[in-house]
Amino acid sequence: MRTALITVIFILLGSSTNPLASPLSTSAKVYRSQYSELKSKILSLLDRAQDSRSTIYPLREEQLTLLKLVHRLEEQVMTDNAEQSSQGQTSDKGLLLVAQACNALDFVLSATSNYLDSRDPLFVRLAGQGVALADSTEQSLDRKSTRLNSSH
């Protein structure tokens, strides 16, 4: 009886309907990787923007290029999700999280641009809050992926 109860509990927990327990799709994994590369470049830009020896013009050019890449990634992610939805599939939560993380990177880039224009440290603090939001969203993606791997 006890073994049967444990088995039933294991089955119920293993087949949880928790939306975060589902695996990251292949496309979400690819976009997650692209997002991580962009985030790394954006953090490097933020660090260099705070260096008083840096020339502002190349940093602004890099900021604009990264902003375009973030927007393009978000658009691709949302297009893929919309295509899946149009085929009757439910929204891919991994894709939605990547898109949400892109919004956080957009915020960081905007604050970085404002810092370059004004040199006001308030914008560096705002960029830091955007990074924290990006990190939080990334952790949600990681938990989603980890639950997948631990459930197998």
mmCIF file of C-alpha atoms in Angstrom:
data_model
loop_
_atom_site.group_PDB
_atom_site.id
_atom_site.type_symbol
_atom_site.label_atom_id
_atom_site.label_comp_id
_atom_site.label_asym_id
_atom_site.label_seq_id
_atom_site.Cartn_x
_atom_site.Cartn_y
_atom_site.Cartn_z
ATOM 1 C CA MET A 1 0.000 0.000 0.000
ATOM 2 C CA ARG A 2 2.763 2.406 0.989
ATOM 3 C CA THR A 3 4.720 1.657 -2.189
ATOM 4 C CA ALA A 4 1.599 2.244 -4.282
ATOM 5 C CA LEU A 5 1.031 5.608 -2.576
ATOM 6 C CA ILE A 6 4.644 6.656 -3.172
ATOM 7 C CA THR A 7 4.333 5.579 -6.823
ATOM 8 C CA VAL A 8 1.145 7.606 -7.262
ATOM 9 C CA ILE A 9 2.774 10.675 -5.682
ATOM 10 C CA PHE A 10 5.843 10.246 -7.892
ATOM 11 C CA ILE A 11 3.677 9.996 -11.011
ATOM 12 C CA LEU A 12 1.670 13.063 -10.020
ATOM 13 C CA LEU A 13 4.770 15.101 -9.313
ATOM 14 C CA GLY A 14 6.546 13.848 -12.398
ATOM 15 C CA SER A 15 3.666 14.793 -14.661
ATOM 16 C CA SER A 16 3.098 18.169 -13.108
ATOM 17 C CA THR A 17 1.084 20.632 -15.140
ATOM 18 C CA ASN A 18 3.379 23.406 -13.990
ATOM 19 C CA PRO A 19 4.100 25.382 -17.157
ATOM 20 C CA LEU A 20 7.713 25.919 -16.165
ATOM 21 C CA ALA A 21 8.264 22.176 -15.908
ATOM 22 C CA SER A 22 8.026 21.760 -19.661
ATOM 23 C CA PRO A 23 11.287 21.658 -21.600
ATOM 24 C CA LEU A 24 12.792 24.500 -23.557
ATOM 25 C CA SER A 25 12.044 24.030 -27.223
ATOM 26 C CA THR A 26 14.908 23.759 -29.675
ATOM 27 C CA SER A 27 14.182 27.233 -31.021
ATOM 28 C CA ALA A 28 14.045 28.668 -27.489
ATOM 29 C CA LYS A 29 17.472 27.122 -26.781
ATOM 30 C CA VAL A 30 18.930 28.704 -29.934
ATOM 31 C CA TYR A 31 17.424 32.098 -29.128
ATOM 32 C CA ARG A 32 18.567 31.764 -25.507
ATOM 33 C CA SER A 33 22.116 31.297 -26.751
ATOM 34 C CA GLN A 34 21.885 34.342 -29.024
ATOM 35 C CA TYR A 35 20.419 36.347 -26.145
ATOM 36 C CA SER A 36 23.326 35.356 -23.888
ATOM 37 C CA GLU A 37 25.867 36.528 -26.465
ATOM 38 C CA LEU A 38 24.086 39.879 -26.821
ATOM 39 C CA LYS A 39 23.854 40.314 -23.066
ATOM 40 C CA SER A 40 27.589 39.735 -22.702
ATOM 41 C CA LYS A 41 28.327 42.391 -25.325
ATOM 42 C CA ILE A 42 25.912 44.826 -23.683
ATOM 43 C CA LEU A 43 27.512 44.375 -20.261
ATOM 44 C CA SER A 44 30.906 45.008 -21.829
ATOM 45 C CA LEU A 45 29.559 48.179 -23.437
ATOM 46 C CA LEU A 46 28.159 49.360 -20.103
ATOM 47 C CA ASP A 47 31.533 48.805 -18.436
ATOM 48 C CA ARG A 48 33.379 50.680 -21.172
ATOM 49 C CA ALA A 49 30.848 53.523 -21.112
ATOM 50 C CA GLN A 50 31.751 54.151 -17.481
ATOM 51 C CA ASP A 51 35.452 54.359 -18.323
ATOM 52 C CA SER A 52 36.205 58.082 -18.568
ATOM 53 C CA ARG A 53 38.975 57.365 -21.094
ATOM 54 C CA SER A 54 36.529 55.875 -23.614
ATOM 55 C CA THR A 55 35.635 57.829 -26.713
ATOM 56 C CA ILE A 56 31.880 58.344 -26.777
ATOM 57 C CA TYR A 57 31.186 58.201 -30.531
ATOM 58 C CA PRO A 58 32.256 54.538 -31.058
ATOM 59 C CA LEU A 59 30.322 53.557 -27.945
ATOM 60 C CA ARG A 60 27.180 55.221 -29.299
ATOM 61 C CA GLU A 61 27.623 53.405 -32.602
ATOM 62 C CA GLU A 62 28.030 50.101 -30.774
ATOM 63 C CA GLN A 63 25.003 50.853 -28.596
ATOM 64 C CA LEU A 64 22.861 51.468 -31.673
ATOM 65 C CA THR A 65 24.095 48.295 -33.369
ATOM 66 C CA LEU A 66 23.352 46.229 -30.261
ATOM 67 C CA LEU A 67 19.919 47.831 -29.927
ATOM 68 C CA LYS A 68 19.091 46.796 -33.500
ATOM 69 C CA LEU A 69 20.279 43.249 -32.795
ATOM 70 C CA VAL A 70 18.193 43.014 -29.617
ATOM 71 C CA HIS A 71 15.112 44.240 -31.487
ATOM 72 C CA ARG A 72 15.747 41.802 -34.337
ATOM 73 C CA LEU A 73 16.114 38.898 -31.900
ATOM 74 C CA GLU A 74 12.921 39.829 -30.079
ATOM 75 C CA GLU A 75 11.079 40.105 -33.401
ATOM 76 C CA GLN A 76 12.318 36.676 -34.525
ATOM 77 C CA VAL A 77 11.320 35.122 -31.208
ATOM 78 C CA MET A 78 7.841 36.633 -31.285
ATOM 79 C CA THR A 79 7.384 35.672 -34.957
ATOM 80 C CA ASP A 80 8.266 32.050 -34.165
ATOM 81 C CA ASN A 81 5.864 32.045 -31.240
ATOM 82 C CA ALA A 82 3.078 33.569 -33.370
ATOM 83 C CA GLU A 83 3.647 30.940 -36.080
ATOM 84 C CA GLN A 84 3.349 28.168 -33.507
ATOM 85 C CA SER A 85 0.169 29.715 -32.137
ATOM 86 C CA SER A 86 -1.325 30.023 -35.634
ATOM 87 C CA GLN A 87 -0.786 26.276 -36.057
ATOM 88 C CA GLY A 88 -2.904 25.606 -32.991
ATOM 89 C CA GLN A 89 -0.012 25.083 -30.567
ATOM 90 C CA THR A 90 0.107 26.843 -27.231
ATOM 91 C CA SER A 91 2.550 29.701 -26.760
ATOM 92 C CA ASP A 92 6.112 28.586 -26.129
ATOM 93 C CA LYS A 93 6.911 29.920 -22.678
ATOM 94 C CA GLY A 94 10.628 29.624 -23.376
ATOM 95 C CA LEU A 95 10.227 31.931 -26.359
ATOM 96 C CA LEU A 96 8.120 34.339 -24.322
ATOM 97 C CA LEU A 97 10.808 34.459 -21.622
ATOM 98 C CA VAL A 98 13.532 35.163 -24.193
ATOM 99 C CA ALA A 99 11.400 38.006 -25.593
ATOM 100 C CA GLN A 100 10.904 39.351 -22.071
ATOM 101 C CA ALA A 101 14.653 39.209 -21.456
ATOM 102 C CA CYS A 102 15.200 41.144 -24.696
ATOM 103 C CA ASN A 103 12.972 43.895 -23.294
ATOM 104 C CA ALA A 104 15.251 44.107 -20.270
ATOM 105 C CA LEU A 105 18.313 44.416 -22.530
ATOM 106 C CA ASP A 106 16.553 47.180 -24.458
ATOM 107 C CA PHE A 107 16.120 49.024 -21.145
ATOM 108 C CA VAL A 108 19.824 48.581 -20.308
ATOM 109 C CA LEU A 109 20.834 49.930 -23.714
ATOM 110 C CA SER A 110 18.520 52.922 -23.352
ATOM 111 C CA ALA A 111 19.944 53.757 -19.927
ATOM 112 C CA THR A 112 23.483 53.327 -21.297
ATOM 113 C CA SER A 113 22.725 55.722 -24.137
ATOM 114 C CA ASN A 114 21.324 58.248 -21.670
ATOM 115 C CA TYR A 115 24.445 57.882 -19.546
ATOM 116 C CA LEU A 116 26.656 58.525 -22.578
ATOM 117 C CA ASP A 117 24.646 61.665 -23.331
ATOM 118 C CA SER A 118 24.507 63.046 -19.792
ATOM 119 C CA ARG A 119 27.260 61.296 -17.800
ATOM 120 C CA ASP A 120 24.713 61.232 -14.968
ATOM 121 C CA PRO A 121 25.351 58.153 -12.758
ATOM 122 C CA LEU A 122 21.596 57.825 -12.271
ATOM 123 C CA PHE A 123 21.484 56.169 -15.683
ATOM 124 C CA VAL A 124 24.172 53.673 -14.696
ATOM 125 C CA ARG A 125 22.037 52.730 -11.684
ATOM 126 C CA LEU A 126 19.011 52.351 -13.957
ATOM 127 C CA ALA A 127 21.055 50.181 -16.314
ATOM 128 C CA GLY A 128 22.001 48.058 -13.294
ATOM 129 C CA GLN A 129 18.322 47.591 -12.482
ATOM 130 C CA GLY A 130 17.738 46.512 -16.071
ATOM 131 C CA VAL A 131 20.575 44.002 -15.756
ATOM 132 C CA ALA A 132 18.968 42.658 -12.570
ATOM 133 C CA LEU A 133 15.685 42.230 -14.440
ATOM 134 C CA ALA A 134 17.489 40.453 -17.290
ATOM 135 C CA ASP A 135 19.223 38.195 -14.749
ATOM 136 C CA SER A 136 15.898 37.369 -13.088
ATOM 137 C CA THR A 137 14.308 36.487 -16.414
ATOM 138 C CA GLU A 138 17.351 34.400 -17.313
ATOM 139 C CA GLN A 139 17.008 32.503 -14.035
ATOM 140 C CA SER A 140 13.421 31.673 -14.987
ATOM 141 C CA LEU A 141 14.700 30.289 -18.280
ATOM 142 C CA ASP A 142 17.387 28.315 -16.467
ATOM 143 C CA ARG A 143 14.855 26.880 -14.012
ATOM 144 C CA LYS A 144 12.657 25.868 -16.930
ATOM 145 C CA SER A 145 15.599 24.122 -18.586
ATOM 146 C CA THR A 146 16.832 22.554 -15.323
ATOM 147 C CA ARG A 147 13.413 21.116 -14.493
ATOM 148 C CA LEU A 148 13.393 19.495 -17.894
ATOM 149 C CA ASN A 149 16.782 17.883 -17.362
ATOM 150 C CA SER A 150 16.013 16.730 -13.821
ATOM 151 C CA SER A 151 12.676 15.203 -14.829
ATOM 152 C CA HIS A 152 14.298 12.758 -17.262
#
